[in-house]
Tab-separated table of C-alpha atoms in Angstrom:
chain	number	residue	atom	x	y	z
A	1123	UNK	CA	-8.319	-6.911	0.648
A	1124	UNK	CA	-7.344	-6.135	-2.986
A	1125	UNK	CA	-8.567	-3.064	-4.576
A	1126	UNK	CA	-10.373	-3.759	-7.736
A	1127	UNK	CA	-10.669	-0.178	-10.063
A	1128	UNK	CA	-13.271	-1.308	-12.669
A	1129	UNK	CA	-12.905	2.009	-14.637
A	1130	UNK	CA	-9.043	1.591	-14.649
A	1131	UNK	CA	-9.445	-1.873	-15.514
A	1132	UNK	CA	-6.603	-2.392	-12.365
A	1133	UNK	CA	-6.036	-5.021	-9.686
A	1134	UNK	CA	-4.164	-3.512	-6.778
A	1135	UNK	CA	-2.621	-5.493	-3.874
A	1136	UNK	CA	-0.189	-4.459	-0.794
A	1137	UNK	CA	2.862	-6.750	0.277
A	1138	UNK	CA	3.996	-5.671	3.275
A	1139	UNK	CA	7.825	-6.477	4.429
A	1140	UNK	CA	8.139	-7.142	7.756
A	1141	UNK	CA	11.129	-8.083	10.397
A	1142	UNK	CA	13.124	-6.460	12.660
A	1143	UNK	CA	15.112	-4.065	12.993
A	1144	UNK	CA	18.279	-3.849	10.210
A	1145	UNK	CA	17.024	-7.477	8.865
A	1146	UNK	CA	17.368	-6.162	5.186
A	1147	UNK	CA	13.490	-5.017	4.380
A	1148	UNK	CA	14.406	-1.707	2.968
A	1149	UNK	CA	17.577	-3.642	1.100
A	1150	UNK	CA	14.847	-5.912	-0.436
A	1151	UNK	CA	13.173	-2.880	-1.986
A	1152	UNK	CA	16.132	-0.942	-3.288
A	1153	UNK	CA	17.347	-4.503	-5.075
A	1154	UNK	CA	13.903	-5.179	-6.654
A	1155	UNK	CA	13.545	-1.349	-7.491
A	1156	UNK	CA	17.253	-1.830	-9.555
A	1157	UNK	CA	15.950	-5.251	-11.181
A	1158	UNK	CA	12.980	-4.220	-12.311
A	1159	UNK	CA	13.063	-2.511	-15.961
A	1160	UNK	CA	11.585	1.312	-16.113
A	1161	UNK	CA	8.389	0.538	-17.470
A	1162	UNK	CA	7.308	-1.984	-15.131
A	1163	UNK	CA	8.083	-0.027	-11.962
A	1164	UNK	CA	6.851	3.794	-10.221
A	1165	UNK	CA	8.949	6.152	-8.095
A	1166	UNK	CA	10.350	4.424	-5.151
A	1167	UNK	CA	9.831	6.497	-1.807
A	1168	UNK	CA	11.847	6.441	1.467
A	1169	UNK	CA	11.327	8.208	4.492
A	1170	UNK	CA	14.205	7.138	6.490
A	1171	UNK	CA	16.305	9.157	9.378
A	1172	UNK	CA	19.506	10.965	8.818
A	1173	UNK	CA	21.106	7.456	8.931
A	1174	UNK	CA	18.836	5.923	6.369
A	1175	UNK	CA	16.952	3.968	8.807
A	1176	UNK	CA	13.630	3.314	8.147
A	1177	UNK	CA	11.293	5.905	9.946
A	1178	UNK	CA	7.926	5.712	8.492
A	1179	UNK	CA	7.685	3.452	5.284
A	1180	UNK	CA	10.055	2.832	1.422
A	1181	UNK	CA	7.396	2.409	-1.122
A	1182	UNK	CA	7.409	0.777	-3.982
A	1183	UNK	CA	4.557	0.447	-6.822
A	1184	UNK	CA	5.216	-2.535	-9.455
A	1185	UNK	CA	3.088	-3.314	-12.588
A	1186	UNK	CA	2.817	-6.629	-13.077
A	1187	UNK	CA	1.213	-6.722	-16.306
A	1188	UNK	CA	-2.018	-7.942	-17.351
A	1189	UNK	CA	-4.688	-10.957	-16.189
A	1190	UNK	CA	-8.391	-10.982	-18.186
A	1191	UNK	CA	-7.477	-7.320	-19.088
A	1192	UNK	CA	-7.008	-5.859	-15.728
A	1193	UNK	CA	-3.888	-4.581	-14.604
A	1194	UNK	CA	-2.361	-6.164	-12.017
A	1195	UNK	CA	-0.073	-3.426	-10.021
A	1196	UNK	CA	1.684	-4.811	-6.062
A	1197	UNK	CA	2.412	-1.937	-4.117
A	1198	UNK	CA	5.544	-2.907	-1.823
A	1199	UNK	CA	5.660	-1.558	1.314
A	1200	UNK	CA	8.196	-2.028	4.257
A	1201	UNK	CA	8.143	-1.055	8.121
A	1202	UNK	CA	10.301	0.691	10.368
A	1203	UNK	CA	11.764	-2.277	12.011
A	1204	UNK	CA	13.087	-0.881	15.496
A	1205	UNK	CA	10.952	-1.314	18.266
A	1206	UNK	CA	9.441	1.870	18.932
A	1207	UNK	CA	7.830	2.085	15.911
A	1208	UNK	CA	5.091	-0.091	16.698
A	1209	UNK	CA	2.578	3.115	16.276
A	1210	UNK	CA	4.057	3.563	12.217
A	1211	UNK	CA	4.211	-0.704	11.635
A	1212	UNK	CA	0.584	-0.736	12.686
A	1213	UNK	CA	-0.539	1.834	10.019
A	1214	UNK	CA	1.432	0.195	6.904
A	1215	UNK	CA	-0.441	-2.985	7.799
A	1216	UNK	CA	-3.385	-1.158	7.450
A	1217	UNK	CA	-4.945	-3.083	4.291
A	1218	UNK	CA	-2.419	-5.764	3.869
A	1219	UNK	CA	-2.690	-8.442	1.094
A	1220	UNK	CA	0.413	-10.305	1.436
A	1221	UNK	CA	3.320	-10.166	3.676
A	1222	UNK	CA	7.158	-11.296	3.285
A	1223	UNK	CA	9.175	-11.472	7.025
A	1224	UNK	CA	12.188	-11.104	6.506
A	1225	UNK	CA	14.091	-12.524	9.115
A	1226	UNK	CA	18.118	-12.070	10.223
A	1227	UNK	CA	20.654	-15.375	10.352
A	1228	UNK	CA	22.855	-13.472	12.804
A	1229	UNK	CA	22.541	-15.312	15.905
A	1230	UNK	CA	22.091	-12.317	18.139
A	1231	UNK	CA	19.172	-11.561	16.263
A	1232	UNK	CA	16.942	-14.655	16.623
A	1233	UNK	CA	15.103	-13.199	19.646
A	1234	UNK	CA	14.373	-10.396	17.939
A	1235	UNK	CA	13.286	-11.904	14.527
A	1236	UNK	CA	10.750	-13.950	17.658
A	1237	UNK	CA	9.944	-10.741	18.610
A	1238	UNK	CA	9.064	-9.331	15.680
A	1239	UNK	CA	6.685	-12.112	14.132
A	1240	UNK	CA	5.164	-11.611	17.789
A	1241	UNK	CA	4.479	-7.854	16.651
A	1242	UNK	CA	3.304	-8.621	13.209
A	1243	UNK	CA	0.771	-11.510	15.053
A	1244	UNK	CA	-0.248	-8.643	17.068
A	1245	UNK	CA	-0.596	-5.792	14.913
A	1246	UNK	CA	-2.576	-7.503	12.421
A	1247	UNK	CA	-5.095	-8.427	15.173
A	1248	UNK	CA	-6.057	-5.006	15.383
A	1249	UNK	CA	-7.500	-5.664	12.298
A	1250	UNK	CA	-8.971	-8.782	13.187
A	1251	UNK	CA	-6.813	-10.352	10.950
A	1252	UNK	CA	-4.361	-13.495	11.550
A	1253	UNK	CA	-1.161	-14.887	9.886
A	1254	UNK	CA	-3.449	-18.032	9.079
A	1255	UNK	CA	-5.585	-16.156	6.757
A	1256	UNK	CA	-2.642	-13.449	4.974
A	1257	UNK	CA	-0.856	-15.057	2.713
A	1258	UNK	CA	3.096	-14.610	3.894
A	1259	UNK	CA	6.228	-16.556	3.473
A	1260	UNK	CA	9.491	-16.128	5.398
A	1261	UNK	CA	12.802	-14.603	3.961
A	1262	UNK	CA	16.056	-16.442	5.693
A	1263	UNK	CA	17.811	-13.158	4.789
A	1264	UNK	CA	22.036	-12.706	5.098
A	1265	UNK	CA	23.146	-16.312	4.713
A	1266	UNK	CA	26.760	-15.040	4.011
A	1267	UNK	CA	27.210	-14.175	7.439
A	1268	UNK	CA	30.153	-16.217	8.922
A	1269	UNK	CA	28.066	-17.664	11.673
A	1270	UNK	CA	25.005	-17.528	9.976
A	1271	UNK	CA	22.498	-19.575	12.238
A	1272	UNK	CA	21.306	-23.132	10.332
A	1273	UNK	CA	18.900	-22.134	8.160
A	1274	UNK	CA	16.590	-24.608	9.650
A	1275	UNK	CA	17.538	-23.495	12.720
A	1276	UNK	CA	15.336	-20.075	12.217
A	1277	UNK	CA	12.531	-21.876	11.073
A	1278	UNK	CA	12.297	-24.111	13.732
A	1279	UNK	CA	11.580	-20.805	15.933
A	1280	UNK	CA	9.448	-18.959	13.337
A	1281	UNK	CA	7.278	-21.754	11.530
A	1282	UNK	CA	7.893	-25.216	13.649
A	1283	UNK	CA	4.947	-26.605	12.034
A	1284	UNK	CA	6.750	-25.993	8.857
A	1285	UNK	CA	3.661	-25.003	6.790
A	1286	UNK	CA	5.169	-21.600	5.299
A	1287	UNK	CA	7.426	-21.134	2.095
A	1288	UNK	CA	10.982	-20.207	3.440
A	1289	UNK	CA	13.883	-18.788	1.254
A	1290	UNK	CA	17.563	-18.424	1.844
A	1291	UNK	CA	18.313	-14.988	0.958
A	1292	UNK	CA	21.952	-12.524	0.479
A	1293	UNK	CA	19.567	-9.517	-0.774
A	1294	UNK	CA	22.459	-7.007	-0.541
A	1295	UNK	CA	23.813	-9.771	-3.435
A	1296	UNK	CA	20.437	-9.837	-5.069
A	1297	UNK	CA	20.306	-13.170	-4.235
A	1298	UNK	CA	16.631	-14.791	-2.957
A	1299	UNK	CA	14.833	-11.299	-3.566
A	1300	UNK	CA	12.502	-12.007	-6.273
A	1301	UNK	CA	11.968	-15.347	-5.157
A	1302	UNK	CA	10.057	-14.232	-1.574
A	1303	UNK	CA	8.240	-11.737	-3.914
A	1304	UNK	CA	6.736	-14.135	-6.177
A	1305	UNK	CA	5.750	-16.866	-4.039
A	1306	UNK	CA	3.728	-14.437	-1.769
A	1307	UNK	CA	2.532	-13.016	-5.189
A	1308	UNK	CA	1.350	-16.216	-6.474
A	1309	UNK	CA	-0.734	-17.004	-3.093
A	1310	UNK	CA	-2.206	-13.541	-3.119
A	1311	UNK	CA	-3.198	-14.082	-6.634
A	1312	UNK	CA	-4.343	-17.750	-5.840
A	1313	UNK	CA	-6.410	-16.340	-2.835
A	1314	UNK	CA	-7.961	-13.342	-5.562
A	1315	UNK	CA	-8.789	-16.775	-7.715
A	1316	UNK	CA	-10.298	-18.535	-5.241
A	1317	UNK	CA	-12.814	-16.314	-4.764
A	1318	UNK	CA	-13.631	-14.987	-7.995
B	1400	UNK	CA	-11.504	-9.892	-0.741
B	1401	UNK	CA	-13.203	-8.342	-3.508
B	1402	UNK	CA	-14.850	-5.658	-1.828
B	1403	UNK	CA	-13.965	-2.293	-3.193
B	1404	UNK	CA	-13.332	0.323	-0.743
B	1405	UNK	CA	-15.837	2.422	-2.874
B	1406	UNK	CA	-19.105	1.490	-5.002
B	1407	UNK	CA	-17.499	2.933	-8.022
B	1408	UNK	CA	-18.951	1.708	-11.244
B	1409	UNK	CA	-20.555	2.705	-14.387
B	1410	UNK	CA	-23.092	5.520	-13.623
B	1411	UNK	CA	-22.052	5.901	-9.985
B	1412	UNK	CA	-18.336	6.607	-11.468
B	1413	UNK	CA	-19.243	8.924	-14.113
B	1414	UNK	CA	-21.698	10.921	-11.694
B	1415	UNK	CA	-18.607	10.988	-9.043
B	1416	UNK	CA	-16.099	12.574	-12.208
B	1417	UNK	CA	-17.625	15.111	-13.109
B	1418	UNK	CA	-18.483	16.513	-9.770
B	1419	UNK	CA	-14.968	15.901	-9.178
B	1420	UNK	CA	-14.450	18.018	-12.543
B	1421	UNK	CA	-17.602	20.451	-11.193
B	1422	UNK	CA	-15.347	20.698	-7.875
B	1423	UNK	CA	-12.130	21.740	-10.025
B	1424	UNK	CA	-13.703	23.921	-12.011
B	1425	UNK	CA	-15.335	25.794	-9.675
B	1426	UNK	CA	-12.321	25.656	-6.548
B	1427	UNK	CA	-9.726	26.805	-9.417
B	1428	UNK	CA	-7.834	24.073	-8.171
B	1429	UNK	CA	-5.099	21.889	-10.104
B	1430	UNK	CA	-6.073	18.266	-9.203
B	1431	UNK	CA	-8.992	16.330	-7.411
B	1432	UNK	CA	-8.546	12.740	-6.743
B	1433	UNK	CA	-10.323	10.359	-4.582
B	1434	UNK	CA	-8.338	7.319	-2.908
B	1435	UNK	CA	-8.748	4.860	-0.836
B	1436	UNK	CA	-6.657	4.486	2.639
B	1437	UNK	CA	-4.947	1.767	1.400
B	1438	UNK	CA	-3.096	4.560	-0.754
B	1439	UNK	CA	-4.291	3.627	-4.354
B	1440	UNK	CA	-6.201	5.817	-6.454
B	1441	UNK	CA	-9.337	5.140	-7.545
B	1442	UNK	CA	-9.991	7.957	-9.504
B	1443	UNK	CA	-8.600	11.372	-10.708
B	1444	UNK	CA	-9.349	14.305	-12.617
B	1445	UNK	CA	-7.273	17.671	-13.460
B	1446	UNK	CA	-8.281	21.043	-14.723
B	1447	UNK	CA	-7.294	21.524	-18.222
B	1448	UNK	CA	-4.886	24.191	-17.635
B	1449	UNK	CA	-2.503	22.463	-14.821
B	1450	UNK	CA	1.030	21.210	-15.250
B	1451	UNK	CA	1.109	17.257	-15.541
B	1452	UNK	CA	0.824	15.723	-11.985
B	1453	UNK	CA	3.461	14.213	-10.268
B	1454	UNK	CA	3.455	10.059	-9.881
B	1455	UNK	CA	-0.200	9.195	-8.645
B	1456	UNK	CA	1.223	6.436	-6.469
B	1457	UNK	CA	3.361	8.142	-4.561
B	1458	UNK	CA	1.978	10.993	-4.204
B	1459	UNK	CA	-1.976	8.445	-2.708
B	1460	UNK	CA	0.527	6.638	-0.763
B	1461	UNK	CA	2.229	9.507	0.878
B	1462	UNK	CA	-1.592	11.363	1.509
B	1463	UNK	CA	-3.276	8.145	2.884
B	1464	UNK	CA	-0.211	7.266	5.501
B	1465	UNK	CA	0.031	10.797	6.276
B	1466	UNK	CA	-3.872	10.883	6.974
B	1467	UNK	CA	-3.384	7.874	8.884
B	1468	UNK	CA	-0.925	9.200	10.781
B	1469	UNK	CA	-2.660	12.085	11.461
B	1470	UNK	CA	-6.119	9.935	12.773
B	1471	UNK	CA	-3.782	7.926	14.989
B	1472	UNK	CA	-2.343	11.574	16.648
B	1473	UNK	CA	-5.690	12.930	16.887
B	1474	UNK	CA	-6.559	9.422	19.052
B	1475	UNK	CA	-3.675	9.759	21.166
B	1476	UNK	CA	-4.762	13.329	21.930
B	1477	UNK	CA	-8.524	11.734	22.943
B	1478	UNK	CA	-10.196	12.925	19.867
B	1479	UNK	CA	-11.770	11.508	16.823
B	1480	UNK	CA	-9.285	12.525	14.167
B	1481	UNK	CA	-8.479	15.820	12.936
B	1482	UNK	CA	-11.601	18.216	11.347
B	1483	UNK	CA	-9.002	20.142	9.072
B	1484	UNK	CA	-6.538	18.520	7.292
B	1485	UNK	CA	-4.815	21.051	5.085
B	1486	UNK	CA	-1.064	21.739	3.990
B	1487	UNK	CA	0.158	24.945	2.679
B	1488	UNK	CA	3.566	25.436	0.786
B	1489	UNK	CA	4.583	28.436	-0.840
B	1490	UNK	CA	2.904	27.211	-4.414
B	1491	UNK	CA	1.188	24.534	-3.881
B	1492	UNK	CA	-1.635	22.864	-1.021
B	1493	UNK	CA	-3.521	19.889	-0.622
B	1494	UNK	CA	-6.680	19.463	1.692
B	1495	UNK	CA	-8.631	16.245	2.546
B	1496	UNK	CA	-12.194	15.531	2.920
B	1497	UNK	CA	-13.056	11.809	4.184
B	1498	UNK	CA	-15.054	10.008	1.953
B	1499	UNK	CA	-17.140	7.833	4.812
B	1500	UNK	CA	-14.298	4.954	6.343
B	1501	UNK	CA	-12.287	3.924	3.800
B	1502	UNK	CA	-11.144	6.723	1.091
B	1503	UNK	CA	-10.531	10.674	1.390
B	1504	UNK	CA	-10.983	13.363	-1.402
B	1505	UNK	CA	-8.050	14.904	-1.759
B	1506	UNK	CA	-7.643	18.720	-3.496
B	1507	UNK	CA	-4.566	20.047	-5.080
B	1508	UNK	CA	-4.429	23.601	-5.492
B	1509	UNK	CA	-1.927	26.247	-6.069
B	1510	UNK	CA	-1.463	29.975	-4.948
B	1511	UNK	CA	-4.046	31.033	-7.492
B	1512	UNK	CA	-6.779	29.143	-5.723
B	1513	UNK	CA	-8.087	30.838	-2.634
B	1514	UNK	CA	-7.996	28.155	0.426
B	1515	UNK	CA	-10.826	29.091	1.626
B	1516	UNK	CA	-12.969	28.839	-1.878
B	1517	UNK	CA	-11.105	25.106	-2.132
B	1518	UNK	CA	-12.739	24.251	1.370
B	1519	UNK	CA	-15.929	25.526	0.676
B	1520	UNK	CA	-15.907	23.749	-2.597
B	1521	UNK	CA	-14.386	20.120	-1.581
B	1522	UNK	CA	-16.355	19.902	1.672
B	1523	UNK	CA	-19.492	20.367	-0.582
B	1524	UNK	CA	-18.140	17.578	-3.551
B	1525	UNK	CA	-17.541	15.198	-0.849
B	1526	UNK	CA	-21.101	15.561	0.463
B	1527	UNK	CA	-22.600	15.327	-2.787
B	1528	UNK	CA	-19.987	12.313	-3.316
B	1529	UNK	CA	-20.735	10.505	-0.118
B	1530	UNK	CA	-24.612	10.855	-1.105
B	1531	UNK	CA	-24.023	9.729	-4.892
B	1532	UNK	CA	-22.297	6.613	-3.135
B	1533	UNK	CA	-24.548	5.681	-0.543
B	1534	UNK	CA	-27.336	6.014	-2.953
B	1535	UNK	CA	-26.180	3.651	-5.517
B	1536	UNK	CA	-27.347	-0.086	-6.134
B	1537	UNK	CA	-25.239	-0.628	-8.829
B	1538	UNK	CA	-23.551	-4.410	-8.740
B	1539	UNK	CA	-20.121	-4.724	-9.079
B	1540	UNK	CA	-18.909	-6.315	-12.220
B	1541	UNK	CA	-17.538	-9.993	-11.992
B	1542	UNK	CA	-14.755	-10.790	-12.609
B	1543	UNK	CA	-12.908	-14.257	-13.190
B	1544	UNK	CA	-9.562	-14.938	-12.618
B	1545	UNK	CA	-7.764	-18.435	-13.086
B	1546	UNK	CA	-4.757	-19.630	-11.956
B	1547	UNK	CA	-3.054	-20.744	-15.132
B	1548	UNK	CA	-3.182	-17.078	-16.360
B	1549	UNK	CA	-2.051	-15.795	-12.813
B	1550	UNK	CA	0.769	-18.089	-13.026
B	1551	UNK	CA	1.900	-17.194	-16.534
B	1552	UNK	CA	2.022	-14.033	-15.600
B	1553	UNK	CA	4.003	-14.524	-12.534
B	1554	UNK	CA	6.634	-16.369	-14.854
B	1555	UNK	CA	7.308	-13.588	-17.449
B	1556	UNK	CA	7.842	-11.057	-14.381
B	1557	UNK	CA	9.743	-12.538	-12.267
B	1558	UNK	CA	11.243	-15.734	-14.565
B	1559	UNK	CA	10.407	-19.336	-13.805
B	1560	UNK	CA	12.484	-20.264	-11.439
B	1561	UNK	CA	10.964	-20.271	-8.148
């Protein structure tokens, strides 16, 4: 659910990335935060472990610009992605407008990007929320892996009914980062539309 | 989706900043804000004499995962959620009143500001707050939002290539 400040004249919405564990979500956020010029961007905040893994959240507030006068700001959020922080994903969600998975091409990871969308299915039930009502679209993230599995290969496990916007992604390269970000963008926006 | 986390419009949000101001100036604290759990601000107010703040974002974000955080420890312990939820540096503290489900009041004080006058005084704004709030009939505005523009915008942020 967006938050709508009337007095600010500001549109706020959460994007969430999620995946597992060392899938590139906190990569995603450090290449946006070095695309995006000053003005249009806030402080970016990790807190990672000692080996700059993800431990609670990175956060990352964009301003979009204007619609109708209001300000449209995305806060970008990602999760810790190993498995035991299932307590830490849960709370990020908490709120969600949009979501971007971003899953791994390594092929020892395709359980575990499986595993992961099972999470996210779960975790937003807690909020009696479902993937069929957030708006999210999938991230096909290190293609430039040697063995990289076939892209379609992924989304035959994670979307076999082939309904949700995929993107092949190298975001250490910059490569299919802003993409991910704008098409969930443009459904959260459409979904905002739809019921104003 | 367009639910607010907090009936904050014309009267009902000038009523809520100045007690937020009343709160400041009477606590001799730095900064009030209220925000939601989500971790956006909704509003803010600072006493005329304190430094600028530090970024707004980060600073809701960090409070309303932290306060989160803090619920879901309280849970595992079998209570509720925490009654107190105050941090103390060697300058500077922050302490949290909930705002009914969805937003906290949050207090910003430094070592000139007695903790226990900044408890006495928040726990009382956020009363008078929640009661200002519940009280209020005022409609949200409406607002109207159209694709095209949405799109457009889209386009000069992130190019037009999708």
């Amino acid at each position: 659910m967006s938050t709508i400040n009337f007095s600010a004249r500001e549109i706020n919405f959460k994007i969430v990335y999620y995946g597992p564990g060392l899938s590139g979500k906190t990569t995603n956020i450090k290449k946006i935060y070095e695309q995006v010029p000053g003005e249009a961007k806030g402080e970016m905040v990790s807190l990672a472990t000692e080996d700059e893994r993800t431990l609670f959240f990175d956060f990352l507030p964009l301003d979009l610009g204007s619609v109708n006068g209001f300000k449209t700001r995305f806060h970008l959020y990602t999760v810790p992605g190993q498995v035991f922080y299932n307590s830490s994903r849960k709370l990020i969600l908490r709120g969600v407008d949009g979501i971007v998975f971003v899953a791994d091409s390594d092929p020892s990871r395709l359980r575990a990007n499986a595993e992961s969308l099972r999470n996210l299915r779960e975790n937003l039930k807690e909020y009696n929320l479902s993937l069929d009502e957030i708006p999210y679209v999938i991230q096909l993230n290190k293609r430039d892996l040697p063995n990289a599995l076939p892209s379609e290969m992924v989304r035959q496990v994670l979307d076999p009914t082939g309904k949700v916007q995929t993107y092949d992604a190298i975001a250490s390269q910059f490569v299919g980062v802003f993409e991910p970000l704008k098409g969930v963008s443009k459904l959260v926006l459409e979904k905002l539309a739809q019921t104003t | 989706m367009l639910e607010p986390s907090l009936q904050l419009y014309g009267s009902t949000y000038d009523e809520v900043n100045s007690m937020l101001d009343e709160l400041i100036s009477k606590s001799h604290a730095r900064y009030a804000m209220i925000i939601d759990l989500k971790g956006f601000v909704l509003l803010h107010n600072k006493a005329l004499w304190a430094p600028k703040p530090p970024s707004l974002d980060s600073l809701a974000s960090l409070v309303a995962s932290n306060y989160s955080a803090n619920t879901a420890i309280a849970k595992l312990l079998g209570e509720d959620g925490f009654k107190e939820m105050v941090q103390q540096g060697e300058e500077i503290g922050t302490y949290l009143e909930e705002l009914g489900e969805h937003a906290i009041l949050v207090t910003i004080f430094d070592k000139s500001a007695a903790l226990g006058r900044v408890k006495l005084f928040t726990k009382k704004a956020a009363e008078d707050i929640r009661e200002v709030i519940d009280k209020s009939t005022e409609q949200a505005p409406q607002l109207t939002f159209d694709s095209g523009s949405t799109s457009a915008l889209l386009d000069s942020f992130f190019g037009d290539n999708e």
